[in-house]
Amino acid sequence: MTTSPTRFFASDNASGVHPEVMAAIERANTGHALAYGHDSWTEAAESAFRHHFGPDTDVYMVFGGTGANVVALAPLVSSFQSILCADSSHLWRDECAAPEHFLGAKLVPVPSHDGKIAVDGLRRIRPIPAAHHAQPRVLSIAQPTELGTVYTLAELSALTEYARERGWLVHIDGARLANAAVSLGLPLGAFGPEAGVAALSFGGTKNGLLGAEAVLFFHPATRSSAPYYRKQAAQLASKMRFLAAQFTALLGDALWQRTAAHANRMAQKLADAIAPLDGVDIAHPVETNAVFVHMPEDVASAVQQEMYFHVWDPEGTLVRLMTSWDTQPQDVERFARALESALARATR
């Protein structure tokens, strides 16, 4: 007896590994290779990243998103300094103070709208140049944001220019960078050194990879220390070839673009299907593969029994629906039917 694969909208972390990526892992699983990245697969992956981001890009592959952010930030900041980030960001809300624990630096949340920081919000940060206060050093921007919205190039340029004028370095948390690039119709390299970015956490797991992320450095000051920070953060893979083979598959034949474009289309299809229903309200612009929806608590609970998703803000009845590279139109249709039925039952 066979059953259909289970799909739901909890997270793009819940999806499986893309077949092309799994095939790349299988191809790498031949014979022996030197450990810790001294192999041809790692060399090929690093070349693929440099093709997109420039020849001077330093590449460090790691296991997870929080680890990627810690490794990316470590060479940029000292323990007496601070990292500015959106008050809605993953860095601030969902990393269990990992940056503060490992780096000793202070996170400072900046007010955001639809997940995005604006220069006006940064102007409210008034550093006091005295030994009693942590000194701002890094501006960390999520692209896309934790709410699925994207910074346009103009918005990003305004932020990086403001940071540059103050001697701050800019980090991008790009856990879903491919989705943002597709949404904006831009190449991945648009979010590298030409945008004034010093370090980038590049996500792979949420776009069809198996526990593979990367940290990219574009600032020469990071070159001497980055390898040691990766090791200290327990993010140096011994069998690096299996991470590297995945990135070669993702970057080499525009797989990143195809998978992210599909996930974004499915999110828009989902938003279009449920927006007309009485009793639901789309909370934020749908620009990548996230749909945030206000719905009654009892309705959310009923639909969760059929297709699981996360309640983002229980007090405000805000839920998050995430699509992925493997979300199918019939999954969207099934969810819309379940939601419509639950709303009808709630109004009887």
PDB file of C-alpha atoms in Angstrom, residues 84-342:
ATOM      1  CA  LEU A  84      21.814  46.455  15.319  1.00  0.00           C
ATOM      2  CA  CYS A  85      18.999  44.289  13.939  1.00  0.00           C
ATOM      3  CA  ALA A  86      15.258  44.462  13.345  1.00  0.00           C
ATOM      4  CA  ASP A  87      13.037  43.877  16.361  1.00  0.00           C
ATOM      5  CA  SER A  88      11.255  41.207  14.301  1.00  0.00           C
ATOM      6  CA  SER A  89      14.427  39.485  13.089  1.00  0.00           C
ATOM      7  CA  HIS A  90      15.424  35.873  13.604  1.00  0.00           C
ATOM      8  CA  LEU A  91      18.687  37.120  15.071  1.00  0.00           C
ATOM      9  CA  TRP A  92      16.846  38.969  17.838  1.00  0.00           C
ATOM     10  CA  ARG A  93      13.878  36.673  18.484  1.00  0.00           C
ATOM     11  CA  ASP A  94      14.832  33.114  17.626  1.00  0.00           C
ATOM     12  CA  GLU A  95      18.513  32.397  18.209  1.00  0.00           C
ATOM     13  CA  CYS A  96      18.495  31.927  21.991  1.00  0.00           C
ATOM     14  CA  ALA A  97      21.007  34.788  22.416  1.00  0.00           C
ATOM     15  CA  ALA A  98      23.605  32.704  20.539  1.00  0.00           C
ATOM     16  CA  PRO A  99      25.387  35.766  19.082  1.00  0.00           C
ATOM     17  CA  GLU A 100      25.598  37.370  22.512  1.00  0.00           C
ATOM     18  CA  HIS A 101      26.757  34.118  24.099  1.00  0.00           C
ATOM     19  CA  PHE A 102      29.494  33.353  21.592  1.00  0.00           C
ATOM     20  CA  LEU A 103      30.565  36.875  20.675  1.00  0.00           C
ATOM     21  CA  GLY A 104      30.036  38.776  23.910  1.00  0.00           C
ATOM     22  CA  ALA A 105      28.567  41.612  21.839  1.00  0.00           C
ATOM     23  CA  LYS A 106      25.200  43.209  22.472  1.00  0.00           C
ATOM     24  CA  LEU A 107      22.172  42.871  20.193  1.00  0.00           C
ATOM     25  CA  VAL A 108      20.160  46.086  19.833  1.00  0.00           C
ATOM     26  CA  PRO A 109      16.673  45.753  18.304  1.00  0.00           C
ATOM     27  CA  VAL A 110      15.603  48.474  15.881  1.00  0.00           C
ATOM     28  CA  PRO A 111      11.905  49.211  15.218  1.00  0.00           C
ATOM     29  CA  SER A 112      10.697  47.680  11.969  1.00  0.00           C
ATOM     30  CA  HIS A 113       7.650  47.864   9.713  1.00  0.00           C
ATOM     31  CA  ASP A 114       6.607  44.753   7.793  1.00  0.00           C
ATOM     32  CA  GLY A 115       9.861  43.301   9.069  1.00  0.00           C
ATOM     33  CA  LYS A 116      12.067  45.996   7.557  1.00  0.00           C
ATOM     34  CA  ILE A 117      14.369  48.562   9.142  1.00  0.00           C
ATOM     35  CA  ALA A 118      14.416  52.073   7.686  1.00  0.00           C
ATOM     36  CA  VAL A 119      17.062  54.758   8.018  1.00  0.00           C
ATOM     37  CA  ASP A 120      14.675  56.778  10.180  1.00  0.00           C
ATOM     38  CA  GLY A 121      14.667  53.924  12.677  1.00  0.00           C
ATOM     39  CA  LEU A 122      18.453  53.869  12.752  1.00  0.00           C
ATOM     40  CA  ARG A 123      18.567  57.590  13.432  1.00  0.00           C
ATOM     41  CA  ARG A 124      16.925  56.872  16.782  1.00  0.00           C
ATOM     42  CA  ILE A 125      20.036  54.943  17.787  1.00  0.00           C
ATOM     43  CA  ARG A 126      22.217  57.620  19.362  1.00  0.00           C
ATOM     44  CA  PRO A 127      25.567  56.123  20.374  1.00  0.00           C
ATOM     45  CA  ILE A 128      27.273  57.609  23.406  1.00  0.00           C
ATOM     46  CA  PRO A 129      31.061  57.459  22.921  1.00  0.00           C
ATOM     47  CA  ALA A 130      31.883  56.575  26.502  1.00  0.00           C
ATOM     48  CA  ALA A 131      33.231  53.475  28.202  1.00  0.00           C
ATOM     49  CA  HIS A 132      29.868  52.862  29.891  1.00  0.00           C
ATOM     50  CA  HIS A 133      28.099  52.029  26.602  1.00  0.00           C
ATOM     51  CA  ALA A 134      28.392  49.349  23.948  1.00  0.00           C
ATOM     52  CA  GLN A 135      29.427  50.944  20.666  1.00  0.00           C
ATOM     53  CA  PRO A 136      27.483  50.143  17.443  1.00  0.00           C
ATOM     54  CA  ARG A 137      29.605  48.247  14.961  1.00  0.00           C
ATOM     55  CA  VAL A 138      27.414  46.005  12.794  1.00  0.00           C
ATOM     56  CA  LEU A 139      24.071  46.468  11.079  1.00  0.00           C
ATOM     57  CA  SER A 140      22.474  43.075  10.446  1.00  0.00           C
ATOM     58  CA  ILE A 141      19.719  42.971   7.823  1.00  0.00           C
ATOM     59  CA  ALA A 142      17.588  39.937   6.961  1.00  0.00           C
ATOM     60  CA  GLN A 143      16.913  39.553   3.232  1.00  0.00           C
ATOM     61  CA  PRO A 144      14.134  38.562   3.005  1.00  0.00           C
ATOM     62  CA  THR A 145      12.886  39.574   6.427  1.00  0.00           C
ATOM     63  CA  GLU A 146      11.418  37.238   9.001  1.00  0.00           C
ATOM     64  CA  LEU A 147       7.999  38.334   7.723  1.00  0.00           C
ATOM     65  CA  GLY A 148       8.780  37.375   4.129  1.00  0.00           C
ATOM     66  CA  THR A 149       9.140  40.920   2.828  1.00  0.00           C
ATOM     67  CA  VAL A 150      12.122  42.120   0.795  1.00  0.00           C
ATOM     68  CA  TYR A 151      14.349  45.165   0.812  1.00  0.00           C
ATOM     69  CA  THR A 152      14.554  46.771  -2.600  1.00  0.00           C
ATOM     70  CA  LEU A 153      18.009  47.678  -3.828  1.00  0.00           C
ATOM     71  CA  ALA A 154      17.230  51.323  -3.099  1.00  0.00           C
ATOM     72  CA  GLU A 155      16.233  50.511   0.484  1.00  0.00           C
ATOM     73  CA  LEU A 156      19.286  48.337   0.970  1.00  0.00           C
ATOM     74  CA  SER A 157      21.556  50.998  -0.514  1.00  0.00           C
ATOM     75  CA  ALA A 158      20.163  53.634   1.829  1.00  0.00           C
ATOM     76  CA  LEU A 159      20.873  51.428   4.843  1.00  0.00           C
ATOM     77  CA  THR A 160      24.374  50.419   3.785  1.00  0.00           C
ATOM     78  CA  GLU A 161      25.275  54.016   2.970  1.00  0.00           C
ATOM     79  CA  TYR A 162      24.032  55.166   6.381  1.00  0.00           C
ATOM     80  CA  ALA A 163      26.111  52.416   7.997  1.00  0.00           C
ATOM     81  CA  ARG A 164      29.199  53.262   5.941  1.00  0.00           C
ATOM     82  CA  GLU A 165      29.043  56.910   6.958  1.00  0.00           C
ATOM     83  CA  ARG A 166      29.192  55.814  10.607  1.00  0.00           C
ATOM     84  CA  GLY A 167      31.913  53.232  10.182  1.00  0.00           C
ATOM     85  CA  TRP A 168      29.561  50.300  10.718  1.00  0.00           C
ATOM     86  CA  LEU A 169      29.850  47.017   8.843  1.00  0.00           C
ATOM     87  CA  VAL A 170      26.805  45.369   7.234  1.00  0.00           C
ATOM     88  CA  HIS A 171      25.810  41.723   7.566  1.00  0.00           C
ATOM     89  CA  ILE A 172      22.961  40.092   5.654  1.00  0.00           C
ATOM     90  CA  ASP A 173      21.105  37.152   7.142  1.00  0.00           C
ATOM     91  CA  GLY A 174      20.207  35.440   3.865  1.00  0.00           C
ATOM     92  CA  ALA A 175      18.585  32.247   5.108  1.00  0.00           C
ATOM     93  CA  ARG A 176      16.147  32.645   2.195  1.00  0.00           C
ATOM     94  CA  LEU A 177      18.261  34.902  -0.001  1.00  0.00           C
ATOM     95  CA  ALA A 178      17.349  32.956  -3.143  1.00  0.00           C
ATOM     96  CA  ASN A 179      13.671  33.761  -2.584  1.00  0.00           C
ATOM     97  CA  ALA A 180      14.453  37.461  -2.223  1.00  0.00           C
ATOM     98  CA  ALA A 181      16.637  37.528  -5.343  1.00  0.00           C
ATOM     99  CA  VAL A 182      13.925  35.841  -7.402  1.00  0.00           C
ATOM    100  CA  SER A 183      11.268  38.176  -6.021  1.00  0.00           C
ATOM    101  CA  LEU A 184      13.307  41.206  -7.059  1.00  0.00           C
ATOM    102  CA  GLY A 185      14.512  39.720 -10.345  1.00  0.00           C
ATOM    103  CA  LEU A 186      18.126  40.174  -9.285  1.00  0.00           C
ATOM    104  CA  PRO A 187      21.236  37.971  -9.344  1.00  0.00           C
ATOM    105  CA  LEU A 188      22.562  36.646  -6.047  1.00  0.00           C
ATOM    106  CA  GLY A 189      25.613  38.860  -6.414  1.00  0.00           C
ATOM    107  CA  ALA A 190      23.465  41.968  -5.996  1.00  0.00           C
ATOM    108  CA  PHE A 191      23.624  41.306  -2.248  1.00  0.00           C
ATOM    109  CA  GLY A 192      27.385  41.088  -1.998  1.00  0.00           C
ATOM    110  CA  PRO A 193      30.222  43.608  -1.982  1.00  0.00           C
ATOM    111  CA  GLU A 194      28.675  45.811  -4.663  1.00  0.00           C
ATOM    112  CA  ALA A 195      25.829  46.447  -2.207  1.00  0.00           C
ATOM    113  CA  GLY A 196      28.234  47.440   0.558  1.00  0.00           C
ATOM    114  CA  VAL A 197      27.899  44.145   2.445  1.00  0.00           C
ATOM    115  CA  ALA A 198      30.804  42.813   4.520  1.00  0.00           C
ATOM    116  CA  ALA A 199      29.431  39.363   5.367  1.00  0.00           C
ATOM    117  CA  LEU A 200      26.519  37.209   4.221  1.00  0.00           C
ATOM    118  CA  SER A 201      24.886  34.153   5.754  1.00  0.00           C
ATOM    119  CA  PHE A 202      23.712  32.205   2.706  1.00  0.00           C
ATOM    120  CA  GLY A 203      20.909  29.714   3.272  1.00  0.00           C
ATOM    121  CA  GLY A 204      20.649  26.341   1.605  1.00  0.00           C
ATOM    122  CA  THR A 205      18.575  24.150   3.916  1.00  0.00           C
ATOM    123  CA  LYS A 206      15.359  26.097   3.348  1.00  0.00           C
ATOM    124  CA  ASN A 207      15.828  25.798  -0.413  1.00  0.00           C
ATOM    125  CA  GLY A 208      16.189  22.048  -0.810  1.00  0.00           C
ATOM    126  CA  LEU A 209      19.563  21.244   0.758  1.00  0.00           C
ATOM    127  CA  LEU A 210      20.363  18.810   3.561  1.00  0.00           C
ATOM    128  CA  GLY A 211      21.710  20.762   6.535  1.00  0.00           C
ATOM    129  CA  ALA A 212      23.983  23.010   4.495  1.00  0.00           C
ATOM    130  CA  GLU A 213      24.539  26.752   4.891  1.00  0.00           C
ATOM    131  CA  ALA A 214      27.419  29.011   3.915  1.00  0.00           C
ATOM    132  CA  VAL A 215      29.109  32.131   5.233  1.00  0.00           C
ATOM    133  CA  LEU A 216      30.543  34.526   2.674  1.00  0.00           C
ATOM    134  CA  PHE A 217      32.989  37.291   3.574  1.00  0.00           C
ATOM    135  CA  PHE A 218      33.724  40.271   1.358  1.00  0.00           C
ATOM    136  CA  HIS A 219      35.759  42.366   3.817  1.00  0.00           C
ATOM    137  CA  PRO A 220      39.533  41.805   3.822  1.00  0.00           C
ATOM    138  CA  ALA A 221      39.777  42.267   7.592  1.00  0.00           C
ATOM    139  CA  THR A 222      37.917  38.990   8.124  1.00  0.00           C
ATOM    140  CA  ARG A 223      40.360  36.840   6.163  1.00  0.00           C
ATOM    141  CA  SER A 224      42.781  35.965   8.932  1.00  0.00           C
ATOM    142  CA  SER A 225      40.275  35.193  11.700  1.00  0.00           C
ATOM    143  CA  ALA A 226      37.262  33.591  10.005  1.00  0.00           C
ATOM    144  CA  PRO A 227      38.651  30.023   9.846  1.00  0.00           C
ATOM    145  CA  TYR A 228      39.233  30.008  13.596  1.00  0.00           C
ATOM    146  CA  TYR A 229      35.790  31.353  14.442  1.00  0.00           C
ATOM    147  CA  ARG A 230      34.179  28.620  12.344  1.00  0.00           C
ATOM    148  CA  LYS A 231      36.092  25.955  14.249  1.00  0.00           C
ATOM    149  CA  GLN A 232      35.337  27.501  17.658  1.00  0.00           C
ATOM    150  CA  ALA A 233      31.640  27.620  16.801  1.00  0.00           C
ATOM    151  CA  ALA A 234      31.699  23.852  16.061  1.00  0.00           C
ATOM    152  CA  GLN A 235      30.697  24.548  12.457  1.00  0.00           C
ATOM    153  CA  LEU A 236      33.678  22.973  10.648  1.00  0.00           C
ATOM    154  CA  ALA A 237      32.484  19.826   8.875  1.00  0.00           C
ATOM    155  CA  SER A 238      34.934  16.956   8.629  1.00  0.00           C
ATOM    156  CA  LYS A 239      33.262  15.412   5.560  1.00  0.00           C
ATOM    157  CA  MET A 240      32.957  18.788   3.880  1.00  0.00           C
ATOM    158  CA  ARG A 241      32.510  17.293   0.423  1.00  0.00           C
ATOM    159  CA  PHE A 242      28.893  16.394   1.230  1.00  0.00           C
ATOM    160  CA  LEU A 243      28.028  20.022   2.018  1.00  0.00           C
ATOM    161  CA  ALA A 244      30.028  21.279  -0.937  1.00  0.00           C
ATOM    162  CA  ALA A 245      28.421  18.915  -3.457  1.00  0.00           C
ATOM    163  CA  GLN A 246      25.012  20.304  -2.499  1.00  0.00           C
ATOM    164  CA  PHE A 247      26.026  23.895  -3.131  1.00  0.00           C
ATOM    165  CA  THR A 248      27.569  22.987  -6.468  1.00  0.00           C
ATOM    166  CA  ALA A 249      24.220  21.486  -7.466  1.00  0.00           C
ATOM    167  CA  LEU A 250      22.274  24.471  -6.123  1.00  0.00           C
ATOM    168  CA  LEU A 251      24.417  27.172  -7.736  1.00  0.00           C
ATOM    169  CA  GLY A 252      25.727  25.559 -10.880  1.00  0.00           C
ATOM    170  CA  ASP A 253      22.596  25.128 -12.986  1.00  0.00           C
ATOM    171  CA  ALA A 254      20.310  27.842 -11.549  1.00  0.00           C
ATOM    172  CA  LEU A 255      18.601  25.284  -9.315  1.00  0.00           C
ATOM    173  CA  TRP A 256      18.474  27.988  -6.627  1.00  0.00           C
ATOM    174  CA  GLN A 257      16.415  30.112  -8.982  1.00  0.00           C
ATOM    175  CA  ARG A 258      13.996  27.380 -10.032  1.00  0.00           C
ATOM    176  CA  THR A 259      13.293  26.153  -6.509  1.00  0.00           C
ATOM    177  CA  ALA A 260      12.885  29.624  -5.016  1.00  0.00           C
ATOM    178  CA  ALA A 261      10.683  30.803  -7.888  1.00  0.00           C
ATOM    179  CA  HIS A 262       8.398  27.824  -7.412  1.00  0.00           C
ATOM    180  CA  ALA A 263       8.111  28.406  -3.655  1.00  0.00           C
ATOM    181  CA  ASN A 264       7.331  32.088  -4.235  1.00  0.00           C
ATOM    182  CA  ARG A 265       4.658  31.244  -6.828  1.00  0.00           C
ATOM    183  CA  MET A 266       3.007  28.791  -4.462  1.00  0.00           C
ATOM    184  CA  ALA A 267       2.907  31.426  -1.710  1.00  0.00           C
ATOM    185  CA  GLN A 268       1.218  33.891  -4.031  1.00  0.00           C
ATOM    186  CA  LYS A 269      -1.212  31.212  -5.172  1.00  0.00           C
ATOM    187  CA  LEU A 270      -2.001  30.458  -1.530  1.00  0.00           C
ATOM    188  CA  ALA A 271      -2.539  34.127  -0.700  1.00  0.00           C
ATOM    189  CA  ASP A 272      -4.795  34.565  -3.740  1.00  0.00           C
ATOM    190  CA  ALA A 273      -6.835  31.524  -2.730  1.00  0.00           C
ATOM    191  CA  ILE A 274      -7.529  32.545   0.853  1.00  0.00           C
ATOM    192  CA  ALA A 275      -7.587  36.366   0.687  1.00  0.00           C
ATOM    193  CA  PRO A 276     -11.233  36.526  -0.528  1.00  0.00           C
ATOM    194  CA  LEU A 277     -12.498  34.402   2.400  1.00  0.00           C
ATOM    195  CA  ASP A 278     -14.481  36.246   5.053  1.00  0.00           C
ATOM    196  CA  GLY A 279     -12.762  36.041   8.424  1.00  0.00           C
ATOM    197  CA  VAL A 280      -9.157  36.045   7.248  1.00  0.00           C
ATOM    198  CA  ASP A 281      -6.812  38.933   6.598  1.00  0.00           C
ATOM    199  CA  ILE A 282      -3.367  38.900   4.959  1.00  0.00           C
ATOM    200  CA  ALA A 283      -1.140  40.714   7.454  1.00  0.00           C
ATOM    201  CA  HIS A 284       1.968  41.564   5.396  1.00  0.00           C
ATOM    202  CA  PRO A 285       2.845  41.889   1.719  1.00  0.00           C
ATOM    203  CA  VAL A 286       3.456  38.472   0.150  1.00  0.00           C
ATOM    204  CA  GLU A 287       6.810  38.940  -1.587  1.00  0.00           C
ATOM    205  CA  THR A 288       8.592  35.613  -1.112  1.00  0.00           C
ATOM    206  CA  ASN A 289       7.415  32.233   0.211  1.00  0.00           C
ATOM    207  CA  ALA A 290       5.710  33.365   3.424  1.00  0.00           C
ATOM    208  CA  VAL A 291       2.059  34.224   3.958  1.00  0.00           C
ATOM    209  CA  PHE A 292       1.093  35.766   7.294  1.00  0.00           C
ATOM    210  CA  VAL A 293      -2.629  35.601   8.014  1.00  0.00           C
ATOM    211  CA  HIS A 294      -4.949  36.753  10.772  1.00  0.00           C
ATOM    212  CA  MET A 295      -7.683  34.201  11.436  1.00  0.00           C
ATOM    213  CA  PRO A 296      -9.881  33.224  14.410  1.00  0.00           C
ATOM    214  CA  GLU A 297      -8.172  30.971  16.932  1.00  0.00           C
ATOM    215  CA  ASP A 298     -10.759  28.185  16.691  1.00  0.00           C
ATOM    216  CA  VAL A 299     -10.514  28.228  12.899  1.00  0.00           C
ATOM    217  CA  ALA A 300      -6.728  27.992  13.028  1.00  0.00           C
ATOM    218  CA  SER A 301      -6.917  25.049  15.423  1.00  0.00           C
ATOM    219  CA  ALA A 302      -9.362  23.227  13.170  1.00  0.00           C
ATOM    220  CA  VAL A 303      -7.286  23.670  10.020  1.00  0.00           C
ATOM    221  CA  GLN A 304      -4.085  22.660  11.834  1.00  0.00           C
ATOM    222  CA  GLN A 305      -5.565  19.189  12.312  1.00  0.00           C
ATOM    223  CA  GLU A 306      -5.561  18.702   8.552  1.00  0.00           C
ATOM    224  CA  MET A 307      -2.521  20.700   7.367  1.00  0.00           C
ATOM    225  CA  TYR A 308      -0.196  21.846  10.101  1.00  0.00           C
ATOM    226  CA  PHE A 309       1.246  25.378  10.359  1.00  0.00           C
ATOM    227  CA  HIS A 310       2.642  27.556  13.126  1.00  0.00           C
ATOM    228  CA  VAL A 311       0.739  30.181  15.079  1.00  0.00           C
ATOM    229  CA  TRP A 312       3.040  33.187  14.989  1.00  0.00           C
ATOM    230  CA  ASP A 313       1.364  35.395  17.557  1.00  0.00           C
ATOM    231  CA  PRO A 314      -1.288  33.567  19.613  1.00  0.00           C
ATOM    232  CA  GLU A 315      -2.582  36.754  21.230  1.00  0.00           C
ATOM    233  CA  GLY A 316      -3.154  38.377  17.865  1.00  0.00           C
ATOM    234  CA  THR A 317      -4.323  35.168  16.095  1.00  0.00           C
ATOM    235  CA  LEU A 318      -1.570  35.631  13.512  1.00  0.00           C
ATOM    236  CA  VAL A 319      -0.414  32.487  11.726  1.00  0.00           C
ATOM    237  CA  ARG A 320       2.470  31.853   9.341  1.00  0.00           C
ATOM    238  CA  LEU A 321       2.116  29.739   6.212  1.00  0.00           C
ATOM    239  CA  MET A 322       5.355  28.765   4.474  1.00  0.00           C
ATOM    240  CA  THR A 323       5.625  27.245   1.022  1.00  0.00           C
ATOM    241  CA  SER A 324       8.609  25.325  -0.284  1.00  0.00           C
ATOM    242  CA  TRP A 325      10.302  23.968  -3.386  1.00  0.00           C
ATOM    243  CA  ASP A 326       8.057  20.908  -3.213  1.00  0.00           C
ATOM    244  CA  THR A 327       4.711  22.585  -2.446  1.00  0.00           C
ATOM    245  CA  GLN A 328       2.147  21.522  -5.058  1.00  0.00           C
ATOM    246  CA  PRO A 329      -0.928  23.388  -6.370  1.00  0.00           C
ATOM    247  CA  GLN A 330      -3.126  20.647  -4.920  1.00  0.00           C
ATOM    248  CA  ASP A 331      -1.625  21.355  -1.470  1.00  0.00           C
ATOM    249  CA  VAL A 332      -2.719  24.963  -1.802  1.00  0.00           C
ATOM    250  CA  GLU A 333      -6.179  23.956  -2.967  1.00  0.00           C
ATOM    251  CA  ARG A 334      -6.563  21.470  -0.127  1.00  0.00           C
ATOM    252  CA  PHE A 335      -5.595  24.102   2.435  1.00  0.00           C
ATOM    253  CA  ALA A 336      -7.999  26.662   0.978  1.00  0.00           C
ATOM    254  CA  ARG A 337     -10.851  24.145   1.106  1.00  0.00           C
ATOM    255  CA  ALA A 338     -10.033  23.225   4.701  1.00  0.00           C
ATOM    256  CA  LEU A 339      -9.910  26.880   5.721  1.00  0.00           C
ATOM    257  CA  GLU A 340     -13.165  27.692   3.956  1.00  0.00           C
ATOM    258  CA  SER A 341     -14.891  24.750   5.660  1.00  0.00           C
ATOM    259  CA  ALA A 342     -13.567  25.721   9.081  1.00  0.00           C
TER     260      ALA A 342
END
